[in-house]
Amino acid sequence: MARSDTRYREAYNQILAYCETLPTAAPIPAETRLAEIAGVSRTVIRRCLARMEELGLISWQGRDKHLLRAPLADDRIAVPDAPADKSDFEQRFLDWVLRFDVPANTPLSVAELSRTFDVAQHDLKEFLAGLSRFGLVSRRPQGGWMLLGFTKDFAIELSDFRSVLEHNAVAQVADAPVDHPVWAALAQLRADHLALKQAIDTDFHEFSKLDERFHRCINSVVKNRFIAEFQKVISLIFHYHYMWDKTEEKHRNAAAIDEHLAIIDALEARDSEAAQAAALRHLRTSKTTLLSSLRHHDLG
Amino acid sequence: MARSDTRYREAYNQILAYCETLPTAAPIPAETRLAEIAGVSRTVIRRCLARMEELGLISWQGRDKHLLRAPLADDRIAVPDAPADKSDFEQRFLDWVLRFDVPANTPLSVAELSRTFDVAQHDLKEFLAGLSRFGLVSRRPQGGWMLLGFTKDFAIELSDFRSVLEHNAVAQVADAPVDHPVWAALAQLRADHLALKQAIDTDFHEFSKLDERFHRCINSVVKNRFIAEFQKVISLIFHYHYMWDKTEEKHRNAAAIDEHLAIIDALEARDSEAAQAAALRHLRTSKTTLLSSLRHHDLG
DNA sequence: CAATTGTTTTTTATAATAATATACAAATAC
DNA sequence: GTATTTGTATATTATTATAAAAAACAATTG
């Protein structure tokens, strides 16, 4: 009933690995130095040293520390099982929400989520607290959390917000200097769009990836932490909904390719006005698609 | 070492108050009904009923529940002290950060914050997790949290983001129907601006409030949860920095009044282009002011 | 059989606590 | 003497155990 000693165990193995690089009988650096190496506090280092002394790996008396013998594989300490990739948990959670069409206003059980996703309960709570800033979840009066989105209103507001952001991004691209990498990227994207247009009859499902690449490219010009944070959520949501709404997919994607090309044309001509107008047209189409995809899923 | 029974205690008093409205010897509603009244689960209600029976307030046998006597003030149960207004904690925290110029990259001690703000540690963690979405705080590798902003980069990106949002808001105001309440609000704001302009020599410090009102008015037209969430943080930060930067305050405010009036003029003329241009000018000034205020505070 | 209560199971909020970090004092080496 | 390093004390954090509360289910009752 306290915190785990994973940090100590990992540090111990790390220090052991460091000692392997030392010649036998070599003096061992100061505790502060070791703490730096392992990225932990001196408290942990002293625990490590104590164990190493106990195992007869080192002599330790005051500031006189010496390696007695080379560490063996057997000297290593066991680290509790896999640290459960916490990094991509966000991705997996949104994936779950969207893929299984978890309806709006579903109560979320932290206990259950914790089991299915193999994430500690308080990490989950932190994550949900973060999402509540995006209005995707909220606390329930009787305790616990609930999934607010994905309603029609949410989709509309998200689309509108996306339009605002991309409108700005397009304007910035048009103003980008000639040597900006975005131009090379756009040239490549144009080629890829044209290629897919040729093969649209068979490869139309490839468009989803291309779409994401295109929008990411446009937005990459904007260096802004707030916008970047939102783009992550936005692109994920749009991306998934495009993938599922199979109605008229081929025709829809063919049209979208032309819309993308129109934006690229205007941008390369440095016609900011035209580019923004083209972007606006495309974003309107996207919004319509997102909303119709919601209708098919019987939400909102 | 478990959750508090505040919910039970509050529910108990609430049920007691409900019983006061009943005539003596009246039958008491079903547990489900009582649960609805108090907004808690049946589990809590049964605890309440058990206590009421024990005190001789009611008879309780199966579904036969009757009031035996009118509840007295003395029957009430003590509720643990003030629930510490958790609602405005966000405001108080940002206030603290800005008012005391907490420098960027300051480690935040949850334990200390919990004490000074009188907020439970896990509520704080939830709050910090939310702020980390805005890039204001982040987790430290060695545990705990740290305050990232308020750096120059943060201010620049925040200003830019604000510009994007307000640019959009102004465009929407220009398109608002004649009967939209924003027009009445703007008319009032125009009058207030003109009044302050007359008295600028003495009342220039009044501008800060007016500025906040003006921007809130413009943004009120945009109905979007994402934008609204950000506006809260943005307006708070700009508001405070304006209040503190005392250099040339009078002159600065006088200029800002004219900028605001120019925006109002263009909007009332339904000249979207001119309004956006005026807004852009004003936002540029704001950004400069914010940055210079940072320089005076020796940050970034 | 619909509404209500009795009982069991699950989930949540929270305080207690070991692990860790940090701060400070004493000792050592140069 | 002073800059490092270690020894020790204190503070903070992460995590768990657990009572409180909610939710699910079964058994009554009118």
Short mmCIF file of N, CA and C (backbone and C1' of nucleotides) in Angstrom, two decimals, chain A residues 1-4 29-32 42 46 60 62-63 65 122 140 142, chain D residues 3-9 12-18 21-23:
data_model
loop_
_atom_site.label_atom_id
_atom_site.label_comp_id
_atom_site.label_asym_id
_atom_site.label_seq_id
_atom_site.Cartn_x
_atom_site.Cartn_y
_atom_site.Cartn_z
N MET A 1 0.82 -1.21 0.00
CA MET A 1 0.00 0.00 0.00
C MET A 1 0.86 1.27 0.00
N ALA A 2 1.73 1.34 -0.92
CA ALA A 2 2.55 2.54 -1.12
C ALA A 2 3.06 2.49 -2.55
N ARG A 3 3.90 3.44 -2.92
CA ARG A 3 4.33 3.45 -4.30
C ARG A 3 5.31 2.30 -4.56
N SER A 4 5.40 1.92 -5.79
CA SER A 4 6.24 0.78 -6.17
C SER A 4 7.71 1.18 -6.17
N PRO A 29 32.11 6.64 -8.96
CA PRO A 29 31.87 8.08 -8.85
C PRO A 29 31.01 8.45 -7.64
N ALA A 30 30.95 9.75 -7.40
CA ALA A 30 30.16 10.27 -6.29
C ALA A 30 28.67 9.94 -6.46
N GLU A 31 27.99 9.91 -5.35
CA GLU A 31 26.56 9.60 -5.38
C GLU A 31 25.82 10.56 -6.30
N THR A 32 26.16 11.84 -6.22
CA THR A 32 25.51 12.85 -7.05
C THR A 32 25.68 12.51 -8.53
N ARG A 42 19.42 10.88 -4.92
CA ARG A 42 20.49 10.21 -4.18
C ARG A 42 19.94 9.11 -3.28
N ARG A 46 21.66 5.47 -3.03
CA ARG A 46 22.20 4.85 -1.80
C ARG A 46 21.60 3.47 -1.58
N TRP A 60 32.31 -0.28 0.21
CA TRP A 60 31.70 1.04 0.37
C TRP A 60 31.92 1.51 1.80
N GLY A 62 32.20 5.28 3.55
CA GLY A 62 32.28 6.72 3.39
C GLY A 62 32.34 7.05 1.91
N ARG A 63 33.30 7.88 1.52
CA ARG A 63 33.38 8.22 0.10
C ARG A 63 34.37 7.32 -0.64
N LYS A 65 34.49 4.22 -2.47
CA LYS A 65 33.71 3.17 -3.12
C LYS A 65 34.55 2.53 -4.23
N HIS A 122 -5.49 5.97 -11.51
CA HIS A 122 -5.26 7.42 -11.39
C HIS A 122 -4.66 8.02 -12.66
N ARG A 140 -19.72 13.23 -13.48
CA ARG A 140 -21.16 13.07 -13.21
C ARG A 140 -21.43 13.51 -11.77
N GLN A 142 -23.28 12.18 -9.51
CA GLN A 142 -23.23 11.06 -8.58
C GLN A 142 -21.87 10.35 -8.58
P DA D 3 34.27 27.94 -3.10
"O5'" DA D 3 34.17 26.71 -4.12
"C5'" DA D 3 35.37 26.06 -4.54
"C4'" DA D 3 35.21 24.55 -4.46
"C3'" DA D 3 33.84 24.04 -4.93
"O3'" DA D 3 34.07 22.94 -5.80
"C1'" DA D 3 34.34 23.15 -2.81
P DT D 4 32.97 22.41 -6.80
"O5'" DT D 4 32.89 20.86 -6.47
"C5'" DT D 4 32.86 20.50 -5.11
"C4'" DT D 4 33.45 19.12 -4.93
"C3'" DT D 4 32.42 18.03 -5.18
"O3'" DT D 4 33.11 16.81 -5.47
"C1'" DT D 4 32.79 18.28 -2.84
P DT D 5 32.35 15.57 -6.07
"O5'" DT D 5 31.90 14.80 -4.76
"C5'" DT D 5 32.87 14.13 -3.97
"C4'" DT D 5 32.27 13.78 -2.63
"C3'" DT D 5 30.99 12.96 -2.70
"O3'" DT D 5 31.29 11.61 -2.37
"C1'" DT D 5 30.94 14.60 -0.97
P DT D 6 30.11 10.54 -2.27
"O5'" DT D 6 29.74 10.66 -0.72
"C5'" DT D 6 30.68 10.29 0.26
"C4'" DT D 6 30.12 10.59 1.64
"C3'" DT D 6 28.95 9.73 2.07
"O3'" DT D 6 29.20 9.25 3.37
"C1'" DT D 6 28.42 12.02 2.36
P DG D 7 28.28 8.17 4.02
"O5'" DG D 7 27.47 9.05 5.07
"C5'" DG D 7 28.17 9.69 6.12
"C4'" DG D 7 27.19 10.38 7.06
"C3'" DG D 7 25.98 9.53 7.46
"O3'" DG D 7 25.76 9.73 8.86
"C1'" DG D 7 25.24 11.55 6.44
P DT D 8 24.57 9.00 9.60
"O5'" DT D 8 23.43 10.09 9.48
"C5'" DT D 8 23.63 11.38 10.04
"C4'" DT D 8 22.36 12.19 9.93
"C3'" DT D 8 21.06 11.46 10.29
"O3'" DT D 8 20.40 12.24 11.26
"C1'" DT D 8 20.82 12.60 8.24
P DA D 9 19.02 11.83 11.87
"O5'" DA D 9 18.11 12.94 11.19
"C5'" DA D 9 18.53 14.31 11.24
"C4'" DA D 9 17.48 15.18 10.57
"C3'" DA D 9 16.04 14.84 10.94
"O3'" DA D 9 15.34 16.07 11.11
"C1'" DA D 9 16.32 14.66 8.61
P DT D 12 6.40 19.61 1.34
"O5'" DT D 12 6.45 18.40 0.31
"C5'" DT D 12 7.45 18.41 -0.70
"C4'" DT D 12 7.19 17.24 -1.64
"C3'" DT D 12 5.74 17.10 -2.10
"O3'" DT D 12 5.74 17.04 -3.51
"C1'" DT D 12 6.54 15.05 -1.24
P DT D 13 4.41 16.87 -4.30
"O5'" DT D 13 4.53 15.37 -4.77
"C5'" DT D 13 5.74 14.94 -5.39
"C4'" DT D 13 5.67 13.45 -5.60
"C3'" DT D 13 4.40 12.98 -6.30
"O3'" DT D 13 4.77 12.24 -7.44
"C1'" DT D 13 4.79 11.73 -4.31
P DA D 14 3.72 11.74 -8.49
"O5'" DA D 14 3.57 10.20 -8.09
"C5'" DA D 14 4.73 9.37 -8.16
"C4'" DA D 14 4.40 7.97 -7.67
"C3'" DA D 14 3.28 7.27 -8.42
"O3'" DA D 14 3.69 5.91 -8.52
"C1'" DA D 14 2.70 7.47 -6.12
P DT D 15 2.84 4.86 -9.37
"O5'" DT D 15 2.03 4.11 -8.22
"C5'" DT D 15 2.78 3.44 -7.21
"C4'" DT D 15 1.85 2.92 -6.15
"C3'" DT D 15 0.59 2.23 -6.67
"O3'" DT D 15 0.51 1.00 -6.01
"C1'" DT D 15 0.04 3.74 -4.98
P DT D 16 -0.45 -0.16 -6.57
"O5'" DT D 16 -0.88 -0.79 -5.18
"C5'" DT D 16 -0.02 -0.62 -4.05
"C4'" DT D 16 -0.87 -0.54 -2.78
"C3'" DT D 16 -2.13 -1.40 -2.83
"O3'" DT D 16 -2.29 -2.00 -1.56
"C1'" DT D 16 -2.71 0.80 -2.31
P DA D 17 -2.92 -3.44 -1.37
"O5'" DA D 17 -3.81 -3.17 -0.09
"C5'" DA D 17 -3.25 -2.39 0.95
"C4'" DA D 17 -4.35 -1.74 1.75
"C3'" DA D 17 -5.59 -2.61 1.95
"O3'" DA D 17 -5.99 -2.43 3.29
"C1'" DA D 17 -6.22 -0.60 0.88
P DT D 18 -7.26 -3.24 3.82
"O5'" DT D 18 -8.41 -2.14 3.71
"C5'" DT D 18 -8.29 -0.93 4.44
"C4'" DT D 18 -9.49 -0.06 4.17
"C3'" DT D 18 -10.82 -0.81 4.23
"O3'" DT D 18 -11.73 -0.04 4.96
"C1'" DT D 18 -10.67 0.38 2.23
P DA D 21 -21.40 7.93 1.98
"O5'" DA D 21 -21.73 7.38 0.53
"C5'" DA D 21 -21.00 7.94 -0.57
"C4'" DA D 21 -21.29 7.13 -1.80
"C3'" DA D 21 -22.76 7.04 -2.18
"O3'" DA D 21 -22.93 7.77 -3.39
"C1'" DA D 21 -21.63 4.95 -2.41
P DA D 22 -24.31 7.74 -4.17
"O5'" DA D 22 -24.06 6.53 -5.17
"C5'" DA D 22 -23.03 6.67 -6.13
"C4'" DA D 22 -23.02 5.47 -7.04
"C3'" DA D 22 -24.32 5.24 -7.80
"O3'" DA D 22 -23.98 5.08 -9.15
"C1'" DA D 22 -23.66 3.26 -6.67
P DA D 23 -25.09 4.92 -10.28
"O5'" DA D 23 -25.13 3.32 -10.44
"C5'" DA D 23 -23.91 2.65 -10.64
"C4'" DA D 23 -24.16 1.17 -10.76
"C3'" DA D 23 -25.41 0.81 -11.55
"O3'" DA D 23 -25.06 -0.23 -12.43
"C1'" DA D 23 -25.48 -0.25 -9.44
#
